[in-house]
Tab-separated table of C-alpha atoms and ligand atoms in Angstrom:
chain	number	residue	atom	x	y	z
A	29	MET	CA	-0.032	0.143	-0.338
A	30	ALA	CA	1.595	2.974	-1.080
A	31	ILE	CA	0.858	5.480	2.308
A	32	THR	CA	-1.646	7.971	1.630
A	33	GLY	CA	-3.832	10.554	3.542
A	34	VAL	CA	-1.978	10.166	6.468
A	35	LEU	CA	1.824	10.136	6.414
A	36	ARG	CA	3.720	10.757	9.501
A	37	PRO	CA	4.339	13.146	12.962
A	38	GLY	CA	5.214	16.711	11.977
A	39	LEU	CA	4.681	18.792	14.568
A	40	CYS	CA	5.230	18.929	18.849
A	41	GLN	CA	4.271	21.680	20.917
A	42	ILE	CA	5.920	21.308	24.508
A	43	ARG	CA	5.201	23.874	27.340
A	44	VAL	CA	8.836	25.058	29.167
A	45	LEU	CA	8.801	25.984	32.448
A	46	ASP	CA	12.304	27.635	31.625
A	47	MET	CA	13.211	29.459	27.263
A	48	ALA	CA	16.516	28.831	27.473
A	49	ALA	CA	16.899	26.216	29.688
A	50	ALA	CA	15.210	24.355	27.247
A	51	LYS	CA	17.317	25.658	24.325
A	52	THR	CA	20.157	24.597	26.299
A	53	HIS	CA	19.399	21.236	26.121
A	54	TYR	CA	16.781	21.014	23.022
A	55	ILE	CA	20.264	22.655	21.043
A	56	ASP	CA	22.874	22.171	22.628
A	57	ARG	CA	22.439	18.650	24.407
A	58	VAL	CA	19.995	17.006	21.879
A	59	GLY	CA	20.810	18.879	19.030
A	60	LEU	CA	18.386	19.902	17.083
A	61	ASP	CA	18.713	23.136	14.851
A	62	PHE	CA	17.593	26.194	16.051
A	63	VAL	CA	15.118	27.847	13.618
A	64	GLY	CA	13.469	30.977	14.797
A	65	GLU	CA	11.280	32.177	17.089
A	66	GLY	CA	7.856	34.174	16.476
A	67	PRO	CA	6.758	37.228	18.064
A	68	ASP	CA	4.825	34.960	20.505
A	69	GLY	CA	8.180	33.841	21.761
A	70	ARG	CA	7.315	30.227	20.935
A	71	VAL	CA	10.374	28.755	19.419
A	72	TYR	CA	11.296	26.396	16.255
A	73	LEU	CA	14.158	24.212	16.229
A	74	LYS	CA	13.886	20.690	13.629
A	75	ALA	CA	16.059	18.453	13.330
A	76	TYR	CA	19.067	17.714	10.097
A	77	ASP	CA	18.091	15.744	7.751
A	78	GLU	CA	14.162	17.189	7.883
A	79	PHE	CA	13.142	18.694	5.377
A	80	ASP	CA	10.408	20.892	7.200
A	81	ARG	CA	10.362	23.918	8.689
A	82	HIS	CA	10.000	23.262	12.149
A	83	SER	CA	9.585	20.102	14.256
A	84	ILE	CA	9.922	20.931	17.527
A	85	VAL	CA	7.695	23.917	19.043
A	86	LEU	CA	9.336	24.782	22.632
A	87	ARG	CA	6.102	27.676	24.208
A	88	GLN	CA	6.732	28.930	27.842
A	89	ALA	CA	4.460	28.715	30.164
A	90	ASP	CA	4.335	27.658	34.148
A	91	GLU	CA	3.365	24.208	34.093
A	92	SER	CA	5.645	21.544	31.603
A	93	GLY	CA	3.344	18.664	29.785
A	94	CYS	CA	2.885	18.529	25.304
A	95	ASP	CA	0.244	20.585	23.820
A	96	LEU	CA	0.154	19.443	21.017
A	97	PHE	CA	1.017	16.004	18.486
A	98	ALA	CA	0.548	16.781	14.964
A	99	PHE	CA	0.740	14.661	11.232
A	100	ARG	CA	1.124	16.458	8.763
A	101	VAL	CA	-1.100	14.526	5.470
A	102	ALA	CA	-0.186	14.491	2.025
A	103	ARG	CA	-2.264	16.338	-0.356
A	104	PRO	CA	-4.821	19.781	1.585
A	105	SER	CA	-7.619	17.737	-0.032
A	106	ASP	CA	-7.393	15.416	2.359
A	107	LEU	CA	-7.878	17.789	5.351
A	108	ASP	CA	-11.748	17.953	4.494
A	109	SER	CA	-12.361	14.299	4.385
A	110	PHE	CA	-10.362	13.756	7.375
A	111	GLU	CA	-11.999	16.913	8.957
A	112	GLN	CA	-15.536	15.253	7.867
A	113	ARG	CA	-14.420	12.098	9.373
A	114	ILE	CA	-13.849	12.931	11.769
A	115	LYS	CA	-17.302	14.582	12.824
A	116	ASP	CA	-18.365	11.291	10.774
A	117	TYR	CA	-17.044	9.952	14.287
A	118	GLY	CA	-19.188	11.821	16.457
A	119	TYR	CA	-15.519	14.433	17.665
A	120	THR	CA	-15.558	17.724	17.226
A	121	VAL	CA	-13.518	19.465	14.948
A	122	TYR	CA	-11.479	22.980	15.304
A	123	HIS	CA	-9.163	24.845	13.254
A	124	VAL	CA	-6.531	26.767	12.908
A	125	GLU	CA	-6.060	29.429	10.390
A	126	ALA	CA	-2.668	29.636	8.314
A	127	GLY	CA	0.241	31.436	10.291
A	128	GLU	CA	-0.561	29.989	13.718
A	129	MET	CA	2.744	29.247	13.417
A	130	PRO	CA	5.256	31.330	10.426
A	131	GLY	CA	5.166	28.938	7.475
A	132	VAL	CA	2.674	26.040	8.370
A	133	GLY	CA	-0.205	26.034	6.006
A	134	ARG	CA	-3.819	25.813	8.025
A	135	ARG	CA	-4.156	23.002	10.616
A	136	ILE	CA	-8.078	20.613	12.016
A	137	GLY	CA	-7.736	19.507	14.877
A	138	THR	CA	-9.998	17.689	17.715
A	139	VAL	CA	-9.259	16.714	21.314
A	140	ILE	CA	-9.463	12.840	21.518
A	141	PRO	CA	-10.790	11.405	25.011
A	142	SER	CA	-7.795	10.621	26.988
A	143	GLY	CA	-7.526	14.239	26.731
A	144	HIS	CA	-4.749	15.797	24.129
A	145	ARG	CA	-4.532	18.087	21.154
A	146	ILE	CA	-4.432	15.799	17.583
A	147	GLU	CA	-3.936	17.762	14.941
A	148	LEU	CA	-3.282	17.077	10.556
A	149	TYR	CA	-2.220	20.166	8.153
A	150	ALA	CA	-1.123	19.627	4.828
A	151	GLU	CA	1.600	22.477	4.110
A	152	ILE	CA	4.522	23.868	5.419
A	153	GLU	CA	7.180	25.090	3.642
A	154	MET	CA	10.842	23.728	3.094
A	155	ALA	CA	13.822	24.088	5.727
A	156	ASP	CA	16.168	27.199	4.669
A	157	ARG	CA	18.650	24.018	5.577
A	158	HIS	CA	16.739	21.576	4.377
A	159	PRO	CA	18.830	18.231	3.488
A	160	PRO	CA	20.859	17.921	0.459
A	161	ILE	CA	18.904	16.871	-2.776
A	162	THR	CA	21.247	17.253	-5.858
A	163	ASN	CA	24.286	14.815	-5.448
A	164	PRO	CA	22.852	15.213	-1.860
A	165	ASP	CA	26.383	14.729	0.353
A	166	LEU	CA	25.113	13.650	4.353
A	167	TRP	CA	23.687	16.958	5.825
A	168	THR	CA	24.350	20.293	5.158
A	169	ASP	CA	25.801	21.350	8.917
A	170	GLU	CA	27.235	18.402	9.790
A	171	PRO	CA	25.123	17.496	13.345
A	172	HIS	CA	25.917	18.176	16.797
A	173	GLY	CA	24.550	16.619	19.753
A	174	MET	CA	22.582	13.619	20.190
A	175	ARG	CA	22.777	13.687	16.179
A	176	PRO	CA	18.636	13.301	16.232
A	177	ILE	CA	17.348	12.657	12.133
A	178	ARG	CA	13.856	13.492	12.852
A	179	MET	CA	11.288	14.011	15.334
A	180	ASP	CA	9.544	10.422	15.755
A	181	HIS	CA	6.936	9.382	17.368
A	182	ALA	CA	5.591	10.085	20.836
A	183	LEU	CA	3.844	8.680	24.004
A	184	LEU	CA	1.196	9.961	25.527
A	185	TYR	CA	-0.766	9.371	28.726
A	186	GLY	CA	-4.555	9.467	29.679
A	187	PRO	CA	-7.926	7.546	30.344
A	188	ASN	CA	-10.105	5.692	27.081
A	189	ILE	CA	-6.788	4.591	24.986
A	190	GLU	CA	-9.655	1.436	23.333
A	191	GLU	CA	-11.365	5.121	21.800
A	192	VAL	CA	-8.724	6.355	20.992
A	193	GLN	CA	-7.467	3.040	19.232
A	194	ASP	CA	-10.696	2.567	17.751
A	195	PHE	CA	-10.525	6.726	16.315
A	196	PHE	CA	-7.558	6.407	15.040
A	197	GLU	CA	-7.913	3.226	13.311
A	198	LYS	CA	-11.098	4.536	11.886
A	199	ALA	CA	-11.221	7.688	11.532
A	200	LEU	CA	-7.628	8.590	10.493
A	201	ASP	CA	-6.305	4.758	9.113
A	202	PHE	CA	-3.672	4.134	11.051
A	203	ARG	CA	-3.160	0.620	13.088
A	204	CYS	CA	-2.191	-1.218	15.295
A	205	ALA	CA	1.744	-2.690	15.786
A	206	GLU	CA	1.503	-3.709	18.863
A	207	LYS	CA	-0.931	-3.272	21.634
A	208	VAL	CA	-0.755	-4.648	25.522
A	209	MET	CA	-3.631	-6.671	26.765
A	210	LEU	CA	-3.782	-6.819	30.858
A	211	PRO	CA	-7.030	-9.258	32.458
A	212	ASP	CA	-8.842	-5.817	32.933
A	213	GLY	CA	-8.431	-5.031	29.175
A	214	LEU	CA	-5.815	-2.712	26.932
A	215	LEU	CA	-2.888	-0.695	28.555
A	216	ALA	CA	-0.861	0.688	26.302
A	217	THR	CA	-1.171	0.655	22.108
A	218	TRP	CA	1.003	2.086	19.281
A	219	LEU	CA	0.004	3.012	16.238
A	220	THR	CA	1.456	3.418	13.039
A	221	CYS	CA	0.165	5.155	9.557
A	222	SER	CA	3.625	4.452	7.601
A	223	THR	CA	6.137	0.925	8.331
A	224	LYS	CA	7.703	2.460	10.995
A	225	ALA	CA	6.596	0.729	14.176
A	226	HIS	CA	4.882	3.493	15.564
A	227	ASP	CA	4.036	6.948	15.116
A	228	ILE	CA	2.411	7.898	18.300
A	229	ALA	CA	1.629	5.182	21.898
A	230	PHE	CA	-0.710	5.777	24.216
A	231	VAL	CA	-0.594	4.097	27.572
A	232	LYS	CA	-3.779	3.983	30.019
A	233	HIS	CA	-3.345	6.909	32.761
A	234	PRO	CA	-6.271	7.797	34.620
A	235	GLU	CA	-5.418	11.838	34.257
A	236	PRO	CA	-6.168	12.942	30.624
A	237	GLY	CA	-3.706	14.737	28.155
A	238	LYS	CA	-0.355	14.132	29.717
A	239	PHE	CA	2.648	13.368	28.226
A	240	HIS	CA	5.253	10.474	28.438
A	241	HIS	CA	7.793	11.246	26.083
A	242	VAL	CA	8.908	12.521	22.190
A	243	SER	CA	11.169	10.454	20.586
A	244	PHE	CA	14.112	11.427	18.068
A	245	PHE	CA	15.208	8.746	15.888
A	246	LEU	CA	19.062	8.390	15.830
A	247	GLU	CA	21.678	6.581	12.907
A	248	ASP	CA	22.096	2.717	14.894
A	249	TRP	CA	22.750	1.533	18.832
A	250	ASN	CA	26.436	3.597	18.026
A	251	ALA	CA	24.875	6.604	17.829
A	252	VAL	CA	22.348	5.864	21.583
A	253	GLY	CA	25.729	5.060	22.885
A	254	TRP	CA	27.249	8.642	22.227
A	255	ALA	CA	23.837	10.498	23.290
A	256	SER	CA	24.591	8.809	26.684
A	257	ASP	CA	27.815	10.005	26.692
A	258	ILE	CA	26.172	12.937	26.192
A	259	ILE	CA	23.635	12.562	29.029
A	260	THR	CA	25.963	11.746	31.340
A	261	ARG	CA	28.400	14.565	30.096
A	262	TYR	CA	26.373	17.511	31.229
A	263	ASN	CA	24.692	15.948	34.045
A	264	ILE	CA	21.488	15.745	32.101
A	265	SER	CA	18.123	13.678	33.968
A	266	ARG	CA	18.515	10.407	33.093
A	267	ASP	CA	15.498	7.821	33.790
A	268	ILE	CA	16.525	4.675	31.890
A	269	GLY	CA	19.282	3.256	29.347
A	270	PRO	CA	20.931	2.343	26.919
A	271	THR	CA	19.134	-0.291	26.831
A	272	ARG	CA	15.914	-2.272	23.631
A	273	HIS	CA	12.269	-2.307	24.136
A	274	GLY	CA	10.615	-5.494	23.258
A	275	ILE	CA	7.554	-3.633	22.123
A	276	THR	CA	8.920	-2.016	18.683
A	277	ARG	CA	12.700	-3.384	19.688
A	278	GLY	CA	14.302	0.453	19.548
A	279	THR	CA	17.398	0.270	21.282
A	280	THR	CA	16.915	3.758	23.430
A	281	ILE	CA	17.545	5.452	26.609
A	282	TYR	CA	15.299	7.913	27.643
A	283	PHE	CA	15.092	11.513	30.498
A	284	PHE	CA	14.105	14.231	31.645
A	285	ASP	CA	14.655	18.006	29.612
A	286	PRO	CA	15.342	21.080	32.179
A	287	SER	CA	11.178	20.967	32.376
A	288	GLY	CA	10.899	16.968	33.607
A	289	ASN	CA	9.404	16.396	29.758
A	290	ARG	CA	10.698	13.217	28.708
A	291	ASN	CA	12.566	12.569	25.450
A	292	GLU	CA	13.818	9.467	24.267
A	293	VAL	CA	16.487	9.432	21.765
A	294	PHE	CA	16.969	5.269	19.251
A	295	ALA	CA	16.895	3.866	16.573
A	296	GLY	CA	16.302	0.318	14.914
A	297	GLY	CA	12.614	-1.261	15.192
A	298	TYR	CA	11.118	-3.352	12.971
A	299	THR	CA	8.959	-2.322	9.511
A	300	TYR	CA	5.963	-2.486	10.301
A	301	TYR	CA	3.483	-3.469	7.388
A	302	PRO	CA	-0.303	-2.786	6.916
A	303	THR	CA	-0.326	-7.242	6.510
A	304	ASP	CA	1.218	-7.887	9.038
A	305	PRO	CA	-1.062	-8.945	12.763
A	306	THR	CA	-1.526	-6.962	15.650
A	307	ARG	CA	2.173	-8.327	18.413
A	308	MET	CA	0.338	-7.943	21.520
A	309	TRP	CA	1.773	-8.733	25.036
A	310	ASP	CA	0.246	-10.018	28.094
A	311	GLU	CA	0.690	-9.663	31.909
A	312	THR	CA	3.413	-12.700	31.673
A	313	GLU	CA	5.956	-11.230	29.776
A	314	LEU	CA	5.037	-7.230	30.365
A	315	GLY	CA	8.939	-6.329	31.142
A	316	LYS	CA	10.574	-7.656	29.124
A	317	GLY	CA	8.202	-5.885	26.713
A	318	ILE	CA	8.973	-2.568	28.380
A	319	PHE	CA	12.569	-2.631	28.569
A	320	TYR	CA	14.303	-6.360	27.262
A	321	TYR	CA	17.169	-6.511	28.675
A	322	GLU	CA	15.769	-5.631	32.620
A	323	GLN	CA	12.925	-7.580	31.356
A	324	GLN	CA	11.320	-5.851	34.678
A	325	LEU	CA	7.997	-3.255	34.891
A	326	ASN	CA	9.930	0.467	36.010
A	327	GLU	CA	8.158	1.840	37.861
A	328	ARG	CA	9.581	5.325	37.294
A	329	PHE	CA	9.058	4.889	33.505
A	330	LEU	CA	5.618	3.632	33.492
A	331	THR	CA	4.113	6.320	36.140
A	332	VAL	CA	5.951	9.387	35.307
A	333	VAL	CA	4.644	11.775	32.677
A	334	THR	CA	3.616	15.706	32.835
B	3	MET	CA	31.275	30.521	45.573
B	4	ASP	CA	33.324	31.569	48.630
B	5	GLN	CA	35.272	28.996	51.317
B	6	THR	CA	31.612	29.333	53.312
B	7	GLU	CA	29.430	27.890	50.431
B	8	ILE	CA	31.872	24.433	50.399
B	9	ARG	CA	32.381	23.803	54.163
B	10	THR	CA	28.189	24.758	54.125
B	11	VAL	CA	26.503	21.459	55.133
B	12	HIS	CA	22.307	21.350	56.306
B	13	ARG	CA	20.468	18.708	57.662
B	14	ILE	CA	17.296	17.299	56.186
B	15	ARG	CA	14.679	15.592	58.692
B	16	VAL	CA	11.654	14.146	57.905
B	17	PRO	CA	9.330	13.360	61.279
B	18	GLY	CA	8.231	9.922	62.309
B	19	THR	CA	11.106	9.117	60.592
B	20	ASP	CA	15.637	8.199	61.653
B	21	ILE	CA	16.227	10.230	58.190
B	22	ASP	CA	18.504	13.229	58.706
B	23	VAL	CA	20.473	13.780	55.591
B	24	PRO	CA	23.112	16.180	54.598
B	25	CYS	CA	22.256	18.883	51.795
B	26	ARG	CA	24.626	21.344	50.319
B	27	PRO	CA	23.708	25.158	49.607
B	28	GLN	CA	23.605	24.706	46.409
B	29	GLN	CA	21.791	20.812	46.193
B	30	ASN	CA	18.263	20.105	45.321
B	31	VAL	CA	16.854	18.204	48.384
B	32	LEU	CA	15.273	15.498	45.939
B	33	ASP	CA	19.588	15.087	44.953
B	34	ALA	CA	20.217	14.861	48.375
B	35	PHE	CA	17.571	11.837	49.309
B	36	GLU	CA	18.527	10.447	45.624
B	37	ARG	CA	21.898	10.038	46.349
B	38	ARG	CA	21.890	8.189	49.911
B	39	GLY	CA	19.400	6.306	48.184
B	40	LEU	CA	16.451	7.086	50.186
B	41	CYS	CA	13.885	6.638	47.592
B	42	ARG	CA	10.820	5.516	50.006
B	43	ASP	CA	9.498	8.614	51.228
B	44	ILE	CA	9.889	10.944	48.606
B	45	ARG	CA	9.460	9.017	45.297
B	46	ILE	CA	12.127	10.276	42.002
B	47	GLY	CA	10.463	11.616	39.294
B	48	CYS	CA	11.750	14.074	35.791
B	49	ARG	CA	14.413	15.439	38.472
B	50	ASN	CA	13.348	18.866	37.087
B	51	GLY	CA	9.962	20.487	38.633
B	52	GLY	CA	7.909	18.876	35.511
B	53	CYS	CA	5.695	15.918	37.213
B	54	GLY	CA	5.008	16.300	40.388
B	55	VAL	CA	5.780	12.915	41.930
B	56	CYS	CA	8.673	14.913	44.911
B	57	ARG	CA	5.672	17.362	46.129
B	58	VAL	CA	7.091	18.440	49.696
B	59	GLN	CA	6.022	20.555	52.325
B	60	VAL	CA	8.588	22.188	54.315
B	61	LEU	CA	7.657	22.171	57.997
B	62	GLU	CA	10.509	23.719	59.503
B	63	GLY	CA	13.626	26.106	57.793
B	64	THR	CA	14.097	28.190	54.830
B	65	VAL	CA	14.575	27.027	51.098
B	66	ARG	CA	15.465	28.822	47.958
B	67	ALA	CA	13.369	27.587	45.806
B	68	ASP	CA	13.831	27.330	41.329
B	69	ARG	CA	10.510	27.600	38.956
B	70	MET	CA	8.811	24.527	38.994
B	71	GLY	CA	5.597	23.608	37.706
B	72	ALA	CA	2.008	25.421	38.955
B	73	ASN	CA	0.291	22.512	38.228
B	74	HIS	CA	2.139	21.074	41.081
B	75	VAL	CA	1.974	23.994	43.632
B	76	THR	CA	-0.274	27.332	43.384
B	77	ALA	CA	0.954	30.412	44.700
B	78	ASP	CA	-1.534	29.730	47.814
B	79	GLU	CA	0.283	26.619	48.369
B	80	ARG	CA	3.981	27.701	48.352
B	81	LEU	CA	2.861	30.194	51.221
B	82	ALA	CA	1.294	26.812	53.199
B	83	GLY	CA	5.193	26.128	52.884
B	84	TYR	CA	4.387	22.976	50.032
B	85	ALA	CA	7.176	22.420	46.590
B	86	LEU	CA	8.629	20.238	44.595
B	87	ALA	CA	11.674	18.389	46.536
B	88	CYS	CA	13.506	18.425	42.496
B	89	ARG	CA	13.057	22.640	42.992
B	90	ILE	CA	14.286	23.923	46.243
B	91	TYR	CA	17.340	24.459	48.176
B	92	PRO	CA	18.498	24.561	51.740
B	93	GLU	CA	19.273	27.741	52.866
B	94	SER	CA	19.635	25.937	56.606
B	95	ASP	CA	18.113	22.450	58.854
B	96	LEU	CA	14.770	21.763	57.625
B	97	LEU	CA	11.581	20.111	58.442
B	98	ILE	CA	9.992	18.220	55.679
B	99	ALA	CA	7.193	15.863	54.706
B	100	ALA	CA	5.978	13.752	51.837
B	101	ALA	CA	2.997	15.647	50.431
B	102	PRO	CA	1.954	13.760	47.100
B	103	ARG	CA	-0.778	15.624	45.520
B	104	ASN	CA	-3.881	13.465	44.178
B	105	PRO	CA	-1.355	10.293	46.006
B	106	CYS	CA	-2.963	7.195	44.684
B	107	ALA	CA	-4.919	8.299	41.587
B	108	THR	CA	-0.901	7.249	39.382
B	109	ARG	CA	0.173	4.656	42.596
B	110	ALA	CA	-3.293	2.444	41.923
B	111	ARG	CA	-2.265	2.399	38.423
B	112	THR	CA	1.196	1.419	38.638
B	113	ASP	CA	0.541	-0.870	41.585
B	114	GLU	CA	-1.418	-2.586	39.750
B	115	THR	CA	0.032	-3.556	36.492
B	116	ILE	CA	3.212	-4.664	38.873
B	117	ALA	CA	1.286	-6.687	41.143
B	118	THR	CA	-0.469	-8.712	38.095
B	119	ALA	CA	1.864	-8.318	35.434
B	120	ASP	CA	5.100	-9.527	37.458
B	121	ARG	CA	5.400	-11.546	40.648
B	122	ARG	CA	8.360	-12.186	40.505
B	123	LEU	CA	10.439	-9.352	40.836
B	124	VAL	CA	12.637	-8.838	43.763
B	125	GLY	CA	12.265	-4.928	44.921
B	126	THR	CA	9.461	-4.718	43.381
B	127	GLN	CA	6.938	-2.475	45.634
B	128	THR	CA	3.301	-3.301	45.376
B	129	ALA	CA	2.476	-1.386	48.683
B	130	CYS	CA	1.377	1.806	48.057
B	131	LEU	CA	4.317	4.653	50.396
B	132	HIS	CA	1.869	7.456	50.725
B	133	ARG	CA	0.709	8.693	53.675
B	134	HIS	CA	-3.176	8.447	53.242
B	135	GLY	CA	-6.021	7.132	54.942
B	136	PRO	CA	-7.893	4.532	54.530
B	137	ALA	CA	-10.457	6.467	51.838
B	138	CYS	CA	-7.869	6.455	49.189
B	139	PRO	CA	-9.783	6.408	46.557
B	140	GLY	CA	-7.591	4.437	44.225
B	141	HIS	CA	-7.058	1.881	46.521
B	142	ASP	CA	-10.599	0.151	46.292
B	143	GLU	CA	-10.490	-0.709	43.324
C	4	LIG	S1	11.155	14.556	40.596
C	4	LIG	FE1	9.756	15.632	39.418
C	4	LIG	S2	8.779	17.024	39.632
C	4	LIG	FE2	10.979	16.911	40.498
C	5	LIG	FE1	9.285	6.163	22.315
């Protein structure tokens, strides 16, 4: 199946308590490129291998967390068809006008029952310093910090995730690549709109609208090691890793930004095709599913969110 | 920092326990606990003022505070001594108590997950460590 409709994650707007500290973290340590600062003070960043103008948006606020997560769709007309399908599913659609973020076209959005703002957009300017196109070198400016290739996915925490999964499948054509089923129902779901093992994931949690992590894709396991060196060198608050997930199989390390928002950098993971079955974990081996080497459930990883 | 600053060490105590943790003026309270391996009374989360799991009440003493999430400690609560342990630095000896907000809503799910999902694990805490009465809604589930 060609990839149509919803293509991939594109924008993640993160609330930070201290913008200066956040810029040092995301630019100098994680290694995103600074794109610009908007008139309202929001700061726009991108990874070196992304063509689009920006992917991470930082907003100064008095509490941490994630404002919104947005996916890019293939064509402007897709916004109209998805608007209809979201309404047919029974959710309210809100509109964000073009230019609300610099360089980004109009967006549509809805608040899903886990309490998160999910948005779609079709148009965004190409970055000034985009990856090379003709006789392309590996990069325009050499990667720095943890050398992230792209903003890859987010994991969100909230209630009603069975319905959230159903909505993503029925209204947005996502598929469930992997899930965790406990005796009392769905604990977690990894959803994909592409051939990645996940483009977004949800974990059941009593408090709505919570943010577990945003993740950046790295080249390989050596790059995860390099990121780990940076985390220790700069006393970045580490959560867990370097390790590997059983679920999605990514090699990974987790850490916190200076406002307590969790970040992941990872490499690998399997390729998912729409004809593949949904992989499933149950209560007997969940520790291995979450951290394949530790094989233990980790309380902080499972419960600490912003 | 001058020589006196380097040598100054404040003591942090928790009522009802024998905890007595040294903490330098430029060290946050949570870090002092984490380095001593004393994580049962105050949970270690993001260490950066965002997640709220290290919420405490300062009962005695004075602290210097960094920015912390307003959803975890309101302005009124700050006046009453509430704070996030990872965002406060002692200016004197301190008496503090763990003061998690909504202690069991989050905790209950973890307890349940951990208890049902993997009983083999050593060191996994299955009991709620927060101080709360039997009316805690999370535990009725
Ligand atoms: S550990 Fe997260 S707010 Fe202190
Ligand atoms: Fe992830």
